[in-house]
């Protein structure tokens, strides 16, 4: 029995279908191999920063709240003196603070005040203001689960991006800078 | 010798193990059960295969405290889970919620089985 043109096309389609499904699945699974479950996407992207009020690290009388983040595009870095990876991106953060005109704010997470101040003496202080989050309660509001975590906040106090793990030159150049330019323009 | 074996077995089997959640006290049994239920279904994000009930990570400690405070304030399971997923995303639940973003996750296996089944039936019919 000979197949008409339609039947022929149908036959090819049916033969190729399992292969296509396999290829699609393979693409997803292949991509999955490179996803790191330790790096979870932030649930706070495009949401306003949580309200908070902390005393600053250097001066317990001074305070740091979400109001400090309005009016400019800024970075908020969650760090601690006991966090080893936090040393890795200090040079980059210092460079950003001095050369890129993007203010960096910090949360000192579950730390000891004296040790934190000592750490800043040793490794430099790129921060406009540092909130002392000794109990880690504010960090929970920001969805922090591992330091360092660095957030990009826009002029209206909306969180636009979160980087988990130390900042690198590549990440700054490829992920943050384009976003910052876009946010500043709007 | 036998006595030694018996005593040895008694020792290793008659134990009670302390869990990180033992230090919390509750007004009512319902609250205690609510707390236990919640910390067992929430993931520790640092030691990601452990739940909040068992993990000794600092973050797990902090989150347990947070859950405890909300339980004794009388918050519902829904409220507490929403509070955590708002901040940490779906991954903090061992069982993701069934909602549009997770439909594929939940239903794809059944869909694939159904497709396979249909193909099988077709093949059998041809014979």
Coordinates of N, CA, C and O in Angstrom, one line a residue, chain B:
Chain B
X1 N 29.9 -13.8 79.8 CA 29.9 -13.2 78.5 C 28.5 -12.8 78.0 O 28.3 -11.8 77.5
X2 N 27.5 -13.7 78.3 CA 26.1 -13.4 77.9 C 25.6 -12.1 78.5 O 25.0 -11.3 77.9
X3 N 26.0 -12.0 79.8 CA 25.5 -10.8 80.6 C 26.1 -9.6 79.9 O 25.4 -8.6 79.8
X4 N 27.3 -9.7 79.5 CA 28.0 -8.6 78.9 C 27.2 -8.2 77.6 O 27.0 -7.0 77.4
X5 N 26.9 -9.2 76.8 CA 26.2 -8.9 75.6 C 24.9 -8.3 75.8 O 24.5 -7.3 75.2
X6 N 24.1 -8.8 76.9 CA 22.8 -8.2 77.2 C 22.9 -6.8 77.6 O 22.2 -5.9 77.1
X7 N 23.9 -6.6 78.5 CA 24.0 -5.2 79.0 C 24.4 -4.2 77.9 O 23.9 -3.1 77.7
X8 N 25.3 -4.8 77.0 CA 25.8 -3.9 75.9 C 24.6 -3.6 75.0 O 24.4 -2.4 74.6
X9 N 23.7 -4.6 74.7 CA 22.6 -4.3 73.8 C 21.6 -3.3 74.5 O 21.1 -2.4 73.8
X10 N 21.4 -3.5 75.8 CA 20.5 -2.6 76.5 C 21.0 -1.2 76.4 O 20.3 -0.3 76.2
X11 N 22.3 -1.0 76.6 CA 22.9 0.3 76.6 C 22.7 1.0 75.2 O 22.2 2.1 75.1
X12 N 23.0 0.2 74.2 CA 22.9 0.9 72.9 C 21.5 1.1 72.4 O 21.2 2.0 71.6
X13 N 20.5 0.3 72.9 CA 19.2 0.5 72.4 C 18.3 1.4 73.3 O 17.4 2.0 72.9
X14 N 18.6 1.4 74.6 CA 17.9 2.2 75.5 C 18.5 3.6 75.6 O 19.2 4.0 76.5
X15 N 18.2 4.4 74.6 CA 18.8 5.7 74.6 C 17.7 6.7 74.2 O 16.7 6.4 73.6
X16 N 17.9 7.9 74.6 CA 17.0 9.0 74.1 C 17.9 10.0 73.5 O 19.0 10.3 74.0
X17 N 17.6 10.5 72.3 CA 18.5 11.4 71.7 C 17.8 12.8 71.7 O 16.6 13.0 71.6
X18 N 18.7 13.8 72.0 CA 18.2 15.2 72.1 C 18.2 15.8 70.7 O 19.1 15.6 69.9
X19 N 17.1 16.5 70.4 CA 17.1 17.2 69.1 C 17.1 18.7 69.4 O 16.8 19.1 70.4
X20 N 17.6 19.4 68.4 CA 17.8 20.8 68.6 C 16.4 21.5 68.9 O 16.5 22.7 69.3
X21 N 15.3 20.9 68.8 CA 14.1 21.6 69.0 C 13.6 21.4 70.5 O 12.6 21.9 70.9
X22 N 14.3 20.6 71.2 CA 13.9 20.3 72.6 C 13.8 21.5 73.5 O 13.1 21.4 74.5
X23 N 14.6 22.5 73.2 CA 14.7 23.6 74.2 C 13.4 24.5 74.1 O 13.3 25.4 75.0
X24 N 12.6 24.3 73.2 CA 11.4 25.2 73.1 C 10.2 24.7 73.9 O 9.9 23.6 73.8
X25 N 9.6 25.6 74.7 CA 8.5 25.2 75.5 C 7.2 25.9 74.9 O 7.3 27.0 74.4
X26 N 6.1 25.2 75.1 CA 4.9 25.7 74.5 C 3.8 25.7 75.5 O 3.8 24.9 76.5
X27 N 2.8 26.6 75.3 CA 1.6 26.6 76.2 C 0.7 25.5 76.0 O 0.1 24.9 76.9
X28 N 0.5 25.1 74.7 CA -0.4 24.0 74.4 C 0.2 23.0 73.5 O 1.2 23.2 72.8
X29 N -0.3 21.8 73.6 CA 0.2 20.7 72.8 C 0.0 21.0 71.3 O 0.8 20.7 70.5
X30 N -1.2 21.7 70.9 CA -1.4 22.0 69.5 C -0.3 22.8 69.0 O 0.2 22.6 67.9
X31 N 0.2 23.8 69.8 CA 1.3 24.7 69.3 C 2.5 23.9 69.1 O 3.3 24.1 68.2
X32 N 2.8 23.0 70.1 CA 4.0 22.2 70.0 C 4.0 21.3 68.7 O 4.9 21.2 68.0
X33 N 2.8 20.8 68.4 CA 2.7 19.9 67.2 C 2.8 20.8 66.0 O 3.4 20.3 65.0
X34 N 2.2 22.0 66.0 CA 2.3 22.9 64.9 C 3.8 23.2 64.6 O 4.2 23.1 63.5
X35 N 4.5 23.5 65.7 CA 5.9 23.8 65.5 C 6.7 22.6 64.9 O 7.5 22.7 64.0
X36 N 6.5 21.4 65.5 CA 7.2 20.2 65.0 C 6.9 20.0 63.6 O 7.7 19.7 62.8
X37 N 5.6 20.1 63.2 CA 5.2 19.9 61.9 C 5.9 20.8 60.9 O 6.4 20.4 59.9
X38 N 5.9 22.1 61.3 CA 6.6 23.1 60.4 C 8.0 22.8 60.2 O 8.6 22.8 59.1
X39 N 8.8 22.7 61.3 CA 10.2 22.5 61.2 C 10.6 21.2 60.5 O 11.8 21.1 60.0
X40 N 9.7 20.3 60.4 CA 10.1 19.1 59.7 C 9.8 19.2 58.2 O 10.4 18.5 57.4
X41 N 9.0 20.2 57.8 CA 8.7 20.3 56.4 C 9.5 21.5 55.7 O 9.4 21.7 54.6
X42 N 10.3 22.1 56.6 CA 11.1 23.2 56.0 C 12.6 22.8 55.9 O 13.1 22.1 56.7
X43 N 13.2 23.2 54.8 CA 14.5 22.8 54.5 C 15.5 23.7 55.1 O 15.4 24.9 55.2
X44 N 16.6 23.1 55.6 CA 17.8 24.0 56.0 C 18.5 24.4 54.8 O 19.0 23.5 54.0
X45 N 18.7 25.7 54.5 CA 19.3 26.1 53.3 C 20.8 26.0 53.3 O 21.4 26.1 52.2
X46 N 21.4 25.8 54.4 CA 22.8 25.6 54.5 C 23.2 24.1 54.3 O 24.0 23.8 53.4
X47 N 22.5 23.3 55.1 CA 22.7 21.8 54.9 C 21.4 21.3 54.2 O 20.5 20.9 54.8
X48 N 21.4 21.4 52.9 CA 20.2 21.4 52.2 C 19.4 20.1 52.1 O 18.3 20.0 51.7
X49 N 20.0 19.0 52.6 CA 19.2 17.8 52.7 C 18.6 17.5 54.1 O 17.9 16.5 54.3
X50 N 18.9 18.5 55.0 CA 18.3 18.3 56.3 C 17.2 19.3 56.5 O 17.1 20.3 55.8
X51 N 16.3 18.9 57.4 CA 15.2 19.9 57.7 C 15.6 20.8 58.9 O 16.6 20.5 59.5
X52 N 14.7 21.7 59.1 CA 15.0 22.7 60.2 C 15.0 22.0 61.5 O 15.6 22.5 62.5
X53 N 14.3 20.9 61.7 CA 14.2 20.2 63.0 C 15.6 19.6 63.4 O 15.9 19.6 64.5
X54 N 16.3 19.1 62.4 CA 17.5 18.4 62.7 C 18.8 19.1 62.5 O 19.8 18.8 63.1
X55 N 18.8 20.2 61.7 CA 20.0 20.8 61.3 C 20.6 21.6 62.5 O 19.9 22.3 63.2
X56 N 21.9 21.6 62.6 CA 22.6 22.4 63.6 C 23.2 23.7 63.1 O 24.0 24.3 63.8
X57 N 22.9 24.0 61.8 CA 23.5 25.2 61.2 C 23.0 26.4 61.9 O 21.9 26.4 62.4
X58 N 23.8 27.5 62.0 CA 23.4 28.7 62.6 C 22.1 29.2 62.1 O 21.2 29.7 62.8
X59 N 22.0 29.2 60.7 CA 20.8 29.7 60.1 C 19.6 28.9 60.5 O 18.5 29.5 60.8
X60 N 19.7 27.6 60.6 CA 18.6 26.7 61.0 C 18.2 27.1 62.4 O 17.0 27.2 62.7
X61 N 19.1 27.4 63.3 CA 18.9 27.9 64.6 C 18.0 29.1 64.6 O 17.0 29.3 65.3
X62 N 18.5 30.1 63.8 CA 17.8 31.4 63.7 C 16.3 31.2 63.2 O 15.4 31.8 63.6
X63 N 16.2 30.4 62.1 CA 14.9 30.2 61.5 C 14.0 29.4 62.5 O 12.8 29.7 62.5
X64 N 14.5 28.5 63.2 CA 13.7 27.8 64.2 C 13.1 28.8 65.2 O 12.0 28.7 65.6
X65 N 14.0 29.7 65.6 CA 13.6 30.7 66.6 C 12.4 31.5 66.0 O 11.5 31.8 66.7
X66 N 12.6 31.9 64.7 CA 11.6 32.7 64.1 C 10.3 32.0 64.0 O 9.2 32.5 64.3
X67 N 10.3 30.7 63.6 CA 9.1 29.9 63.5 C 8.5 29.8 64.9 O 7.3 29.9 65.1
X68 N 9.3 29.5 65.9 CA 8.8 29.4 67.3 C 8.1 30.7 67.7 O 6.9 30.6 68.2
X69 N 8.7 31.8 67.4 CA 8.0 33.1 67.8 C 6.7 33.3 67.1 O 5.7 33.7 67.7
X70 N 6.7 32.9 65.9 CA 5.4 33.0 65.1 C 4.3 32.1 65.6 O 3.2 32.4 65.7
X71 N 4.8 30.9 66.0 CA 3.8 29.9 66.5 C 3.2 30.4 67.8 O 2.0 30.3 68.0
X72 N 4.0 30.8 68.7 CA 3.4 31.3 70.0 C 2.7 32.6 69.9 O 1.9 32.9 70.7
X73 N 2.9 33.3 68.8 CA 2.1 34.5 68.5 C 0.7 34.1 67.9 O -0.1 34.9 67.7
X74 N 0.6 32.8 67.6 CA -0.7 32.3 67.1 C -0.9 32.4 65.6 O -2.0 32.2 65.1
X75 N 0.3 32.6 64.9 CA 0.2 32.6 63.4 C -0.2 31.2 62.9 O 0.2 30.2 63.4
X76 N -0.9 31.2 61.7 CA -1.2 30.0 61.1 C -0.1 29.4 60.3 O 0.9 30.1 60.0
X77 N -0.2 28.1 60.0 CA 0.8 27.5 59.1 C 1.0 28.2 57.8 O 2.1 28.5 57.4
X78 N -0.1 28.6 57.2 CA -0.1 29.4 56.0 C 0.7 30.6 56.1 O 1.6 30.9 55.3
X79 N 0.5 31.4 57.2 CA 1.2 32.6 57.5 C 2.7 32.4 57.6 O 3.5 33.1 57.0
X80 N 3.1 31.4 58.4 CA 4.5 31.2 58.6 C 5.2 30.7 57.4 O 6.3 31.2 57.0
X81 N 4.5 29.8 56.6 CA 5.1 29.3 55.4 C 5.3 30.5 54.4 O 6.3 30.6 53.7
X82 N 4.2 31.3 54.3 CA 4.3 32.5 53.4 C 5.4 33.4 53.8 O 6.2 33.9 52.9
X83 N 5.6 33.6 55.1 CA 6.6 34.5 55.5 C 8.0 34.0 55.0 O 8.8 34.8 54.6
X84 N 8.2 32.7 55.1 CA 9.5 32.1 54.8 C 9.7 32.1 53.2 O 10.7 32.4 52.7
X85 N 8.6 31.7 52.5 CA 8.8 31.6 51.1 C 8.9 33.0 50.4 O 9.5 33.1 49.4
X86 N 8.3 34.0 51.1 CA 8.5 35.3 50.6 C 9.9 35.8 50.6 O 10.4 36.5 49.7
X87 N 10.6 35.2 51.6 CA 12.0 35.7 51.7 C 13.0 34.7 51.1 O 14.0 35.1 50.5
X88 N 12.7 33.4 51.1 CA 13.7 32.4 50.7 C 13.2 31.7 49.4 O 14.0 30.8 48.9
X89 N 12.0 31.9 49.0 CA 11.5 31.2 47.8 C 11.0 29.8 48.1 O 11.0 29.3 49.2
X90 N 10.5 29.1 47.0 CA 9.9 27.8 47.2 C 10.9 26.7 47.7 O 10.5 25.8 48.3
X91 N 12.1 27.0 47.5 CA 13.1 25.9 47.8 C 13.2 25.6 49.3 O 13.6 24.5 49.7
X92 N 12.7 26.5 50.1 CA 12.7 26.2 51.6 C 11.7 25.1 52.0 O 11.8 24.6 53.0
X93 N 10.8 24.9 51.1 CA 9.8 23.8 51.4 C 10.3 22.5 50.7 O 10.8 22.6 49.6
X94 N 10.3 21.4 51.4 CA 10.7 20.2 50.8 C 9.7 19.8 49.7 O 10.0 19.2 48.7
X95 N 8.4 20.1 50.0 CA 7.4 19.9 48.9 C 7.0 21.2 48.3 O 6.3 22.0 49.0
X96 N 7.4 21.5 47.1 CA 7.0 22.7 46.5 C 5.5 22.8 46.4 O 4.8 21.8 46.2
X97 N 5.0 24.1 46.5 CA 3.5 24.3 46.3 C 3.1 24.0 44.9 O 3.9 24.2 44.0
X98 N 1.8 23.6 44.8 CA 1.3 23.4 43.4 C 0.8 24.7 42.9 O -0.3 25.1 43.3
X99 N 1.5 25.4 42.1 CA 1.1 26.7 41.6 C 1.7 26.8 40.2 O 2.5 26.1 39.8
X100 N 1.2 27.8 39.4 CA 1.6 27.9 38.0 C 3.1 27.7 37.8 O 3.5 27.0 36.8
X101 N 4.0 28.2 38.7 CA 5.4 28.1 38.4 C 5.9 26.7 38.6 O 7.0 26.3 38.2
X102 N 5.1 25.9 39.3 CA 5.6 24.5 39.6 C 4.8 23.4 38.9 O 4.9 22.2 39.2
X103 N 3.8 23.9 38.1 CA 3.0 22.9 37.4 C 3.8 21.8 36.6 O 3.6 20.6 36.6
X104 N 4.8 22.4 35.9 CA 5.6 21.5 35.1 C 6.3 20.4 36.0 O 6.4 19.2 35.7
X105 N 6.8 20.9 37.1 CA 7.5 20.0 38.0 C 6.6 18.9 38.5 O 6.9 17.7 38.6
X106 N 5.3 19.3 38.9 CA 4.4 18.3 39.4 C 3.8 17.4 38.4 O 3.6 16.2 38.6
X107 N 3.4 17.9 37.2 CA 2.6 17.1 36.3 C 3.4 16.5 35.1 O 2.9 15.6 34.5
X108 N 4.6 17.0 34.9 CA 5.4 16.4 33.8 C 5.6 14.9 33.8 O 5.4 14.2 32.8
X109 N 5.9 14.3 35.0 CA 6.1 12.9 35.1 C 4.8 12.1 34.6 O 4.9 11.2 33.8
X110 N 3.6 12.6 35.1 CA 2.4 11.9 34.7 C 2.1 12.1 33.2 O 1.7 11.1 32.6
X111 N 2.4 13.3 32.7 CA 2.2 13.5 31.3 C 3.1 12.6 30.5 O 2.7 12.0 29.5
X112 N 4.4 12.5 30.9 CA 5.3 11.6 30.2 C 4.8 10.1 30.2 O 4.9 9.4 29.2
X113 N 4.3 9.7 31.4 CA 3.8 8.3 31.5 C 2.6 8.2 30.6 O 2.5 7.1 29.9
X114 N 1.7 9.2 30.6 CA 0.6 9.1 29.7 C 0.9 9.0 28.2 O 0.4 8.1 27.5
X115 N 1.9 9.8 27.8 CA 2.3 9.7 26.4 C 2.9 8.4 26.1 O 2.6 7.7 25.1
X116 N 3.8 7.9 27.0 CA 4.4 6.6 26.8 C 3.3 5.5 26.7 O 3.4 4.6 25.8
X117 N 2.3 5.6 27.5 CA 1.2 4.6 27.5 C 0.5 4.6 26.2 O 0.2 3.6 25.6
X118 N 0.2 5.9 25.7 CA -0.6 6.0 24.5 C 0.2 5.3 23.3 O -0.3 4.6 22.5
X119 N 1.5 5.6 23.3 CA 2.4 5.1 22.2 C 2.3 3.5 22.3 O 2.2 2.8 21.3
X120 N 2.4 3.0 23.6 CA 2.3 1.6 23.7 C 1.1 1.0 23.2 O 1.1 0.0 22.5
X121 N -0.1 1.6 23.6 CA -1.4 1.1 23.1 C -1.4 1.1 21.6 O -1.9 0.1 21.0
X122 N -0.9 2.2 21.0 CA -1.0 2.2 19.5 C -0.2 1.1 18.9 O -0.6 0.5 18.0
X123 N 1.0 0.8 19.5 CA 1.9 -0.2 19.0 C 1.1 -1.6 19.1 O 1.2 -2.4 18.2
X124 N 0.5 -1.8 20.2 CA -0.2 -3.1 20.5 C -1.3 -3.3 19.5 O -1.5 -4.3 18.9
X125 N -2.0 -2.1 19.2 CA -3.2 -2.2 18.3 C -2.7 -2.6 16.9 O -3.4 -3.3 16.2
X126 N -1.6 -2.0 16.5 CA -1.2 -2.3 15.2 C -0.9 -3.8 14.9 O -1.2 -4.3 13.9
X127 N -0.5 -4.4 16.0 CA -0.3 -5.9 15.9 C -1.6 -6.5 15.9 O -1.9 -7.6 15.4

